CSV table of C-alpha atoms in Angstrom, one decimal:
chain,number,residue,atom,x,y,z
A,9,MET,CA,57.3,-42.2,23.1
A,10,SER,CA,54.8,-41.9,20.2
A,11,ALA,CA,51.1,-41.4,20.7
A,12,PRO,CA,48.7,-44.2,20.0
A,13,LYS,CA,47.2,-44.4,16.5
A,14,GLY,CA,43.7,-43.7,17.8
A,15,GLU,CA,45.0,-40.4,19.3
A,16,ASP,CA,46.6,-39.5,16.0
A,17,LYS,CA,43.4,-40.0,14.2
A,18,ALA,CA,41.4,-38.0,16.7
A,19,PHE,CA,43.9,-35.1,16.4
A,20,ALA,CA,43.7,-35.2,12.6
A,21,LEU,CA,39.9,-34.7,12.8
A,22,GLN,CA,40.2,-31.6,15.0
A,23,ALA,CA,40.3,-29.1,12.2
A,24,PRO,CA,40.2,-25.5,13.6
A,25,PRO,CA,36.7,-23.9,13.3
A,26,PRO,CA,36.0,-21.2,10.7
A,27,PRO,CA,36.6,-17.6,11.9
A,28,ASN,CA,33.7,-15.7,13.5
A,29,SER,CA,35.0,-12.2,13.6
A,30,ILE,CA,36.1,-9.7,11.0
A,31,SER,CA,39.6,-9.6,12.6
A,32,GLU,CA,40.2,-13.2,11.5
A,33,LYS,CA,40.5,-12.2,7.8
A,34,THR,CA,42.2,-15.2,6.4
A,35,VAL,CA,43.3,-18.7,7.3
A,36,SER,CA,47.0,-19.3,7.7
A,37,ASP,CA,47.6,-21.3,4.5
A,38,ASP,CA,48.6,-20.8,0.9
A,39,ASN,CA,45.1,-19.5,0.1
A,40,GLY,CA,45.3,-16.7,2.6
A,41,SER,CA,47.0,-14.2,0.2
A,42,SER,CA,44.4,-14.6,-2.5
A,43,THR,CA,41.5,-14.3,0.0
A,44,ARG,CA,43.0,-11.1,1.4
A,45,GLN,CA,43.5,-9.6,-2.1
A,46,LYS,CA,39.9,-10.4,-3.0
A,47,ILE,CA,38.5,-8.7,0.2
A,48,ASP,CA,40.7,-5.6,-0.3
A,49,THR,CA,39.1,-4.9,-3.7
A,50,ILE,CA,35.5,-4.7,-2.4
A,51,SER,CA,34.1,-1.3,-3.3
A,52,LYS,CA,31.9,0.9,-1.2
A,53,LYS,CA,28.5,-0.6,-0.7
A,54,ILE,CA,25.8,2.2,-0.2
A,55,ILE,CA,22.1,1.5,-0.1
A,56,LYS,CA,20.1,4.6,-1.0
A,57,ASN,CA,16.4,4.7,-0.6
A,58,GLY,CA,13.7,7.4,-0.3
A,59,GLU,CA,10.0,8.3,0.4
A,60,MET,CA,8.0,11.0,-1.4
A,61,ARG,CA,4.4,12.2,-1.0
A,62,ILE,CA,3.0,14.4,-3.7
A,63,GLN,CA,-0.4,16.2,-3.9
A,64,VAL,CA,-1.8,16.2,-7.4
A,65,GLY,CA,-4.9,17.6,-9.2
A,66,ASP,CA,-5.5,14.5,-11.3
A,67,ILE,CA,-4.4,11.0,-10.3
A,68,LYS,CA,-4.7,9.5,-13.8
A,69,ARG,CA,-2.7,12.3,-15.4
A,70,ALA,CA,0.0,12.2,-12.7
A,71,GLN,CA,0.2,8.4,-13.1
A,72,ASN,CA,0.9,8.8,-16.8
A,73,GLN,CA,3.7,11.3,-16.1
A,74,ILE,CA,5.2,8.9,-13.6
A,75,ASN,CA,5.2,6.0,-16.0
A,76,GLU,CA,7.1,8.1,-18.5
A,77,ILE,CA,9.7,9.1,-15.9
A,78,ILE,CA,10.1,5.5,-14.7
A,79,LYS,CA,10.6,4.3,-18.3
A,80,LYS,CA,13.1,7.0,-18.9
A,81,ASN,CA,15.2,6.1,-15.9
A,82,LYS,CA,15.1,2.3,-16.6
A,83,ALA,CA,13.2,1.7,-13.4
A,84,TYR,CA,10.2,-0.6,-12.7
A,85,ILE,CA,7.2,-0.7,-10.4
A,86,GLN,CA,7.5,-3.4,-7.8
A,87,LYS,CA,4.1,-2.8,-6.2
A,88,GLU,CA,1.1,-0.5,-6.8
A,89,GLU,CA,-1.9,0.1,-4.6
A,90,PHE,CA,-4.9,2.5,-5.2
A,91,GLN,CA,-7.5,3.7,-2.6
A,92,ASN,CA,-10.5,5.9,-3.3
A,93,THR,CA,-12.4,7.3,-0.3
A,94,ASP,CA,-15.1,9.9,0.1
A,95,THR,CA,-12.5,12.5,1.0
A,96,ASP,CA,-9.4,11.7,-1.1
A,97,GLU,CA,-7.7,9.4,-3.6
A,98,ASN,CA,-4.3,7.7,-2.9
A,99,LEU,CA,-2.0,5.9,-5.2
A,100,ASP,CA,1.0,4.2,-3.5
A,101,ILE,CA,3.8,2.9,-5.7
A,102,ILE,CA,7.0,1.1,-4.8
A,103,ILE,CA,9.6,1.8,-7.5
A,104,ARG,CA,13.0,0.0,-8.0
A,105,VAL,CA,15.5,2.1,-9.9
A,106,PRO,CA,19.2,1.6,-10.8
A,107,HIS,CA,21.4,3.3,-8.1
A,108,LYS,CA,23.0,5.7,-10.6
A,109,ASN,CA,19.5,6.9,-11.8
A,110,PHE,CA,18.0,7.4,-8.3
A,111,ASP,CA,18.7,11.1,-8.0
A,112,ALA,CA,17.5,11.9,-11.5
A,113,LEU,CA,14.3,10.0,-10.8
A,114,VAL,CA,13.6,11.9,-7.6
A,115,ASN,CA,14.3,15.2,-9.3
A,116,SER,CA,11.9,14.4,-12.1
A,117,PHE,CA,9.2,13.7,-9.6
A,118,SER,CA,9.9,17.0,-7.8
A,119,ASP,CA,9.3,19.0,-11.0
A,120,GLY,CA,5.9,19.3,-12.6
A,121,VAL,CA,4.1,16.2,-11.2
A,122,GLY,CA,2.5,18.0,-8.3
A,123,SER,CA,3.0,19.7,-4.9
A,124,ILE,CA,5.6,18.0,-2.7
A,125,LEU,CA,4.1,17.3,0.7
A,126,SER,CA,7.1,15.4,2.1
A,127,LYS,CA,10.4,14.0,0.9
A,128,ASN,CA,12.8,11.8,2.8
A,129,ILE,CA,16.1,10.5,1.2
A,130,PHE,CA,18.4,8.2,3.3
A,131,SER,CA,21.6,6.2,2.7
A,132,ASN,CA,23.1,3.3,4.6
A,133,ASP,CA,26.7,2.3,4.3
A,134,VAL,CA,26.9,-1.5,4.4
A,135,THR,CA,30.5,-1.9,3.3
A,136,GLU,CA,31.7,-3.2,6.6
A,137,GLU,CA,28.9,-5.8,6.8
A,138,TYR,CA,29.5,-6.9,3.2
A,139,THR,CA,33.3,-7.2,3.9
A,140,ASP,CA,32.7,-9.2,7.1
A,141,VAL,CA,30.4,-11.6,5.4
A,142,SER,CA,32.7,-12.0,2.4
A,143,ILE,CA,35.7,-12.8,4.6
A,144,LYS,CA,33.8,-15.4,6.6
A,145,LEU,CA,32.4,-16.9,3.4
A,146,ALA,CA,35.9,-17.2,1.8
A,147,ASN,CA,37.3,-18.9,4.9
A,148,LYS,CA,34.4,-21.3,5.2
A,149,LYS,CA,34.9,-22.4,1.6
A,150,ILE,CA,38.5,-23.2,2.4
A,151,TYR,CA,37.6,-25.2,5.5
A,152,LEU,CA,34.9,-27.0,3.5
A,153,GLU,CA,37.6,-28.2,1.0
A,154,LYS,CA,39.8,-29.3,3.9
A,155,TYR,CA,36.9,-31.4,5.4
A,156,ARG,CA,36.2,-32.9,2.0
A,157,ASP,CA,39.9,-33.9,1.6
A,158,MET,CA,39.9,-35.4,5.1
A,159,LEU,CA,36.8,-37.5,4.2
A,160,LYS,CA,38.8,-39.3,1.6
A,161,SER,CA,41.4,-40.6,4.1
A,162,VAL,CA,39.2,-41.6,7.1
A,163,VAL,CA,38.0,-45.2,7.4
A,164,THR,CA,35.9,-45.5,10.6
A,165,THR,CA,32.2,-44.9,10.4
A,166,LYS,CA,32.3,-42.5,13.4
A,167,ASP,CA,34.9,-40.3,11.7
A,168,ILE,CA,33.0,-40.3,8.4
A,169,LEU,CA,29.8,-39.3,10.1
A,170,GLU,CA,31.5,-36.5,12.1
A,171,ILE,CA,33.2,-35.0,9.0
A,172,GLN,CA,29.9,-35.3,7.0
A,173,GLU,CA,28.1,-33.4,9.7
A,174,ASN,CA,30.8,-30.6,9.7
A,175,ILE,CA,30.5,-30.5,5.9
A,176,ARG,CA,26.7,-30.1,6.1
A,177,GLU,CA,26.9,-27.3,8.6
A,178,LEU,CA,29.5,-25.5,6.6
A,179,GLU,CA,27.4,-25.8,3.4
A,180,ASP,CA,24.3,-24.4,5.2
A,181,GLU,CA,26.4,-21.5,6.5
A,182,ILE,CA,27.8,-20.8,3.0
A,183,ASP,CA,24.3,-20.8,1.5
A,184,ILE,CA,23.1,-18.3,4.1
A,185,SER,CA,26.2,-16.0,3.6
A,186,GLU,CA,25.9,-16.1,-0.2
A,187,GLY,CA,22.2,-15.3,0.1
A,188,ARG,CA,23.0,-12.3,2.3
A,189,LEU,CA,25.6,-11.0,-0.2
A,190,ARG,CA,23.1,-11.3,-3.0
A,191,PHE,CA,20.5,-9.4,-1.0
A,192,ILE,CA,22.9,-6.6,-0.2
A,193,ASP,CA,24.0,-6.4,-3.9
A,194,ASP,CA,20.4,-6.2,-5.0
A,195,ARG,CA,19.7,-3.3,-2.5
A,196,VAL,CA,22.9,-1.5,-3.5
A,197,ASN,CA,22.4,-1.9,-7.3
A,198,TYR,CA,18.7,-1.0,-7.2
A,199,SER,CA,17.4,1.8,-4.9
A,200,THR,CA,13.9,1.8,-3.6
A,201,LEU,CA,11.5,4.8,-3.7
A,202,ASN,CA,8.1,4.7,-2.0
A,203,LEU,CA,6.0,7.2,-3.9
A,204,SER,CA,2.6,8.3,-2.7
A,205,LEU,CA,0.2,10.4,-4.9
A,206,TYR,CA,-2.6,12.2,-3.0
A,207,LYS,CA,-5.6,14.0,-4.3
A,208,GLU,CA,-8.0,15.8,-1.9
A,209,LYS,CA,-11.7,15.5,-2.7
A,210,ILE,CA,-13.3,17.2,0.3
A,211,ARG,CA,-14.5,20.8,-0.1
A,212,SER,CA,-14.2,23.4,2.5
A,213,SER,CA,-15.6,27.0,2.7
A,214,THR,CA,-12.1,28.5,2.6
A,215,THR,CA,-10.7,26.5,-0.4
A,216,SER,CA,-13.8,25.6,-2.5
A,217,LYS,CA,-14.8,27.9,-5.4
A,218,VAL,CA,-18.4,26.5,-5.4
A,219,GLY,CA,-21.0,29.2,-4.9
A,220,PHE,CA,-23.6,29.6,-2.1
A,221,GLY,CA,-26.4,28.3,-4.4
A,222,SER,CA,-24.6,25.0,-5.0
A,223,ARG,CA,-23.8,24.5,-1.3
A,224,PHE,CA,-27.4,25.4,-0.4
A,225,GLY,CA,-28.6,22.8,-2.9
A,226,ASP,CA,-26.2,20.2,-1.4
A,227,SER,CA,-27.6,21.0,2.1
A,228,ILE,CA,-31.2,20.4,0.9
A,229,THR,CA,-30.2,17.1,-0.7
A,230,GLU,CA,-28.5,15.9,2.4
A,231,GLY,CA,-31.5,16.9,4.6
A,232,TRP,CA,-33.9,15.0,2.3
A,233,ASN,CA,-31.6,12.0,2.4
A,234,SER,CA,-31.6,12.1,6.2
A,235,PHE,CA,-35.4,12.3,6.3
A,236,VAL,CA,-35.8,9.4,3.9
A,237,ALA,CA,-33.4,7.4,6.0
A,238,PHE,CA,-35.4,8.2,9.2
A,239,PHE,CA,-38.7,7.4,7.5
A,240,LEU,CA,-37.4,4.0,6.2
A,241,GLY,CA,-36.0,3.2,9.7
A,242,ALA,CA,-39.4,4.0,11.3
A,243,ILE,CA,-41.2,1.7,8.8
A,244,SER,CA,-38.9,-1.1,9.7
A,245,LEU,CA,-40.4,-0.9,13.2
A,246,TRP,CA,-43.9,-1.7,12.1
A,247,PRO,CA,-44.3,-4.9,14.2
A,248,PHE,CA,-43.9,-2.8,17.3
A,249,PHE,CA,-46.6,-0.3,16.1
A,250,LEU,CA,-49.1,-3.3,16.0
A,251,LEU,CA,-48.6,-3.8,19.7
A,252,ILE,CA,-49.8,-0.2,20.5
A,253,PRO,CA,-53.6,-0.8,20.0
A,254,ILE,CA,-53.3,-4.1,21.9
A,255,ILE,CA,-51.6,-2.4,24.8
A,256,ILE,CA,-54.2,0.4,24.8
A,257,PHE,CA,-57.1,-2.1,24.8
A,258,LEU,CA,-55.6,-4.1,27.7
A,259,TRP,CA,-55.0,-0.9,29.7
A,260,ARG,CA,-58.6,0.3,29.3
A,261,LYS,CA,-60.0,-3.1,30.2
A,262,TRP,CA,-57.9,-3.1,33.3
A,263,ARG,CA,-59.1,0.4,34.2
A,264,SER,CA,-62.7,-0.5,33.8
A,265,ARG,CA,-62.4,-3.6,36.0
A,266,LYS,CA,-60.7,-1.5,38.7
A,267,LYS,CA,-63.5,1.0,38.7
A,268,LYS,CA,-66.1,-1.7,39.1
């Protein structure tokens, strides 16, 4: 006995959902072989980044050296921030460099720019994530085409709305997956180096070459500045000084009345 037409239509709309795990590599149709071949050809995806902190004698001179090194290695500055305090100067630079030039860039900064205070280079293998996202993306595109083909044959409003909703969800998921792959490709193709230049300005008795006379003069200047600051602060309290004679007058008047 054949099933009712309504049940046949409902069965036709129940397309299997896209795969959610890396084990479901391809759908079981004619497109499966091409999808598998595409996934198998994915090369290693390694994201390599680093951090360096260098102490220099002259920030401006070191910056000029760095710009030459960046230009030579076909890199570019993504962000630059400078801070100047009473004790030091700091120049923080975020550099994006082609993956193949990353090691040469780091080595150039290590030679001649200044004294290396710290260096941290790290790599992250994202091949598995990239493969997983690629597989899911390929399968979702296959199911998207299936839903679009189904949309041409259905006639009821309910079925049309249901398929259109499935199509919309798949399109959103495809956009997210493609965006993730583009992000990974960008991080793989261009490495990131956080470079910090540091110049110390503070003088200490053990490291400074300034003589006793200069330090003695600095001490006198600081003492005078402290006295001026105290004097000006005292002047700002002049309204309270006006109250002192009034308080003395009232106190004497009270004493004289008490004696009488």
